[in-house]
Amino acid sequence: MSSDKQSQPERHRDLLWFLLIWVVASAVLTPLYIIFVPLPANGNSNDATGQHLDNGVLDAVAIPAVLLVVCFLAYAMVRFRQTGPEIEEGPRVYGHRGLQNVWIVVTSVLVTGLFAFGTWRILAPGAAGSGQGANPLSPASTKGGVSPLPVQVIGQQWQFTYRYPTYGGLETPRLVLPYGRVIEFHVTSLDVIHSFWAYELGVKADANPGVDNVAYVTPTRPGGFDVRCAELCGIWHGYMFARGRVVTRPAFERWIAQQKRFFEPVTHYLPPYSDSYLPPPLRRGG
Amino acid sequence: MAARIPEPEAPELVARNLAVGARLAAGATTFAFLGPVFAYLYLRSLNTADLWHPAGVDPPLLLGTAIVLLTAASAVVLLLASRRAAASRNRLLFLASLSFLLGIAAVALQVVEYFVLGFGPTDGGYASVFVAWSGLTAVFALGTMLWLETLIAFMLRGGERDPSQAIGPRFAALAFYWAYLAGLGIVMWVCLYVTA
Amino acid sequence: MNATEPSLLRRLVGFNLATGIVLAVVGYILGRWLGDQIHGASLDYMSESGEDDVSLALGYFVGLIGFLVGLGFANYPASRLIGRPPSLPRPDAQGIGRYFRLTPDHKVVGMQYFTGIGVFFFVAGLTAMLIRTELLQPGQNIWPPDKYLTLVGTHGTLMMGMMTSSVLGTFGNFIAPLMIGARRSAFPRLESLSFWLLMAAGVILLTNLAFGGFQTGWTGYAPLSEEGVSGIDGYLFFFATVGLSMTLLGFNLVVTIVTMRAPELRWGRLPIFVWGIFTTSATMVLAAPVLTVAMLLVLLDRTAQTTFFYPAAGGSAYLFQNLFWFFGHPEVYLLMLPGAGILLQLLPVFSRKPLWGYRLAVAGMLGISLVSFMVWQHHLFVSGLAADLRPFYILSTELISIPTGFIFICALATIWRGRLRLEVPMLFCLAWIFNFMVGGITGIYNSDAPSDTTAHGSFFVMAHFHYTIMGGLVFTFFAAIYYWLPKMTGLTLNKTLGKVHFWLMFIAFNSTFFPLLIVGFLGMPRRIVTYPERWEFLNAWSSVSSFVLGFSMLVFLANLVYSMFIARIPAPANPWHSTSAEWQTSSPPPLHNFDNDPTIGDPHDYGRAPEPHTPGLQTAAEGG
């Protein structure tokens, strides 16, 4: 029960107790969370690893912020609660310029810091695995003169297919990638908007009809990954998923050769490789 | 229940409501036109499949210019009328009616234009924007002219002689809105006819 | 009741809801017939398939006109067109009939909004239960995919369209004029029109079920919304009408607050709730017309065969995303700002302290409504559109957390060292602080483009905006109901049931949506009808919690029915010991709001006599 007239030291004691609880809770819980909650997937590609780091940085800001509010509410509800029929009035405090200024400065610094961090990450080569449109601002770096492997992702209701333009424009319903090499996805759609999401690789790029949307990734270890459509595209949207594989380079070459043989009878019927595929222009219907 | 009868409201209240309302309505109208404006700039710069403006899709420049001139003239006449609302009843009535006729003529000409257009809404991005933008303008213009008609009809019945029904602020609010809309019409004319 | 009351039949004749419904049906049939008379090469083909969008759109349009004519909205314009003088409508003193027609009394409109939106809130909540039932287990359980997506879309669309007007329509209309000492609102007919348009829109949306549903979700991205079945016309017409209703609602409230304040009520003394209503309304007047026109453009594509959003004929799919989110992002702040207004209005009452940092709170609200127009492309971070602009949208999106932070510090510092009375409205307000903190912080993950690569389009986003909208808006909406319903009806709501409702709702809400944040980061996209088995536990947990959440709403409904119709305990004159103007009149207020002119003082004047001046502490004059 707080006394009606709190003295100055008593007021400070409330503040100190609350701050102590908050600092201890943050110091304990934040590292625990960052270490033990492995979200999102980590380690399968440069993008996934990068996003894991980004989320860790955001966690380090977010968890103390949430704890601030939680500790504050808990402390206030216990310490300052008033029951009984008598209405007791609180102190008449209209504001505090110092606290106000500190708050504005701290939030502004945090926000600009997060902005700078996010911008730095997105301007880094490869740009965090998200679709960058037809003219990427930050193409992936190609060290050692190895050019990226272009893979076209074609969304249609309700399946993704993949074209490998450097392998004779082969089109296949399966996605297999070599690891250790920069992959340059060109995502487009034939009908409505889809979104190509390779979860474990940390890649997401919308597939728009008539648009070439480029995203980069470098898979860093072999294994399977999920491909899902992440934009509502019609009634079978929920079934638009598949598994992809990351394999070694020789295994990839073997797989490509096998696919080329398998699809040879149909590949030459496909339209020539293009950034996007639209139906021929409509005639003016008078 | 014996509710106390409130004292009558000050007449300035209606005037202020109309003045604030007309300005707010102008803001809302601007944002309503954002759709076609955005579509114009966007589809024009993208030019998907080279179908922004296929050959043969030409707006009737003469008709379009006539429409925008009629609209602008109507707005100017109404502005003049509202400036001198207190001067003379007959003069106000004449100018307001002139403005009404000019405005209605603009709307009618817009309808005529659709019949002699020579292209349809399916003929590419420009054609779509043309139909939607001019249509939206015509709908707003027609609504504003109906608003003007209510004031003219009110004056014809001699209602404005009632001192509690000041006609001046009503004309002022309407003239502001109509002038604003005519300004948007000029923007449309520049986009759709001049720089098409 | 008394002998002079006319017979039921006599009371049904006239301009009222019954006539409106009859004329709506007549208008619908007339519109469909008119539409069938329109011929064109492609339309003939469509009408043979039974999916004639021209006919359906005209049916909706003429039906809507008929409905409004039947309610009496054409009377005044018609009388003005033939030169009758401008006049204010006379409010009916009493009688149940005034709730079923054009009513110029802002208090009646407030109650109409409360009831009407409440009905649709429960319909939309029911669809949420059905969605969660489908997601109890992986695999297809009770709904085929098209029905499932129709449920998802109906839930999202109804909630977004209706709940945006919930606080503004109910409490903005009812309470805000009382708070500013006004006797009416500025444009009573437009106010009433905004309500009836909203109700008509809700019915139009539900008719989509008769035309194949709509499988586009509430965002209705073109070109998906252009290839779909006729049910989509209902969706488009719903949002176009809602946009119009929102514009009128905001328009009336802005003008009311600007021109009709009591003479001594300067801007610097406006209650913070009125500031919340004002900033929301001003944003709404500008944002909502964009929605209406965007929807009409899609409707033009579907009917007049324009090509705005069809890339193969010169359109662009990005155009719709831009137009939609240019409305859509201000929209989510339209949902948040009234909640902040309620929060900051109520916290001082239940903390018995003045509002801390009044000017900072107002700056926060103004800042949010301004910046909300500059952030929309963060919805398109992975779309490939203008990728070079992403740093700008990261910045603008994260900047908006600064004014949001203003509201937080004002709320927290108001509570600090107060004398907290944990009444039901206060509990809901405190829950806002927690829920919105989670919602706001998860928003940082969406605003940061690298992190958004995973979050975008996943259940994480879905859970995030449920934290902000349900955790933010709906919790404060309930706070306002518990706080102001005694004022609006003169009856007390049961406190025990209220507390049961709160704790059930708070726990079940967090238990429903927290697992969905995780499941999103595990890779589950939104709006999928089935999912891998490894996500079953979290989904089942969320589904079961959502049923409890639904049950908590039934507790509220039981409380409402019990308190309003069975117990009927009269409310004390000022049950919360508030100092603001709305409590200076009787409950419910008389026809002209105040029998005596209210005294307008400091709206957040709580706390014991001023303390001696201490350095650093602001006085009322400089800080308040």
PDB file of C-alpha atoms in Angstrom, chain A residues 1-2 4 17 19 23 29 42 45 59 70 72 96-98 111 116 127-128 135-136 145 165 167 184 265 282:
ATOM      1  CA  MET A   1       0.000   0.000   0.000  1.00  0.00           C
ATOM      2  CA  SER A   2       1.595   3.201  -1.067  1.00  0.00           C
ATOM      3  CA  ASP A   4      -0.545   9.143   0.167  1.00  0.00           C
ATOM      4  CA  TRP A  17      13.155  -1.416  -8.112  1.00  0.00           C
ATOM      5  CA  LEU A  19      14.562  -0.688 -13.346  1.00  0.00           C
ATOM      6  CA  VAL A  23      17.431  -4.995 -16.361  1.00  0.00           C
ATOM      7  CA  LEU A  29      15.950 -13.657 -21.043  1.00  0.00           C
ATOM      8  CA  ASN A  42      19.741 -21.032 -40.234  1.00  0.00           C
ATOM      9  CA  SER A  45      22.455 -20.508 -47.462  1.00  0.00           C
ATOM     10  CA  ASP A  59      15.432  -9.731 -30.989  1.00  0.00           C
ATOM     11  CA  VAL A  70       5.634  -6.348 -19.052  1.00  0.00           C
ATOM     12  CA  PHE A  72       6.229  -2.067 -15.834  1.00  0.00           C
ATOM     13  CA  HIS A  96       8.367  15.647 -17.115  1.00  0.00           C
ATOM     14  CA  ARG A  97      10.415  17.387 -19.733  1.00  0.00           C
ATOM     15  CA  GLY A  98      13.578  15.473 -18.971  1.00  0.00           C
ATOM     16  CA  VAL A 111      14.902   3.589 -34.918  1.00  0.00           C
ATOM     17  CA  ALA A 116      20.843   1.831 -40.831  1.00  0.00           C
ATOM     18  CA  ALA A 127      20.288  -8.320 -50.778  1.00  0.00           C
ATOM     19  CA  ALA A 128      18.917 -10.698 -48.223  1.00  0.00           C
ATOM     20  CA  ASN A 135      17.315  -4.461 -62.332  1.00  0.00           C
ATOM     21  CA  PRO A 136      18.784  -5.555 -58.999  1.00  0.00           C
ATOM     22  CA  GLY A 145      34.989 -15.268 -61.970  1.00  0.00           C
ATOM     23  CA  PRO A 165      18.518 -21.060 -69.643  1.00  0.00           C
ATOM     24  CA  TYR A 167      21.166 -25.670 -70.149  1.00  0.00           C
ATOM     25  CA  GLU A 184      20.212 -16.047 -59.756  1.00  0.00           C
ATOM     26  CA  PRO A 265      11.023 -34.588 -76.732  1.00  0.00           C
ATOM     27  CA  LEU A 282      -4.655  -8.464 -78.049  1.00  0.00           C
TER      28      LEU A 282
END
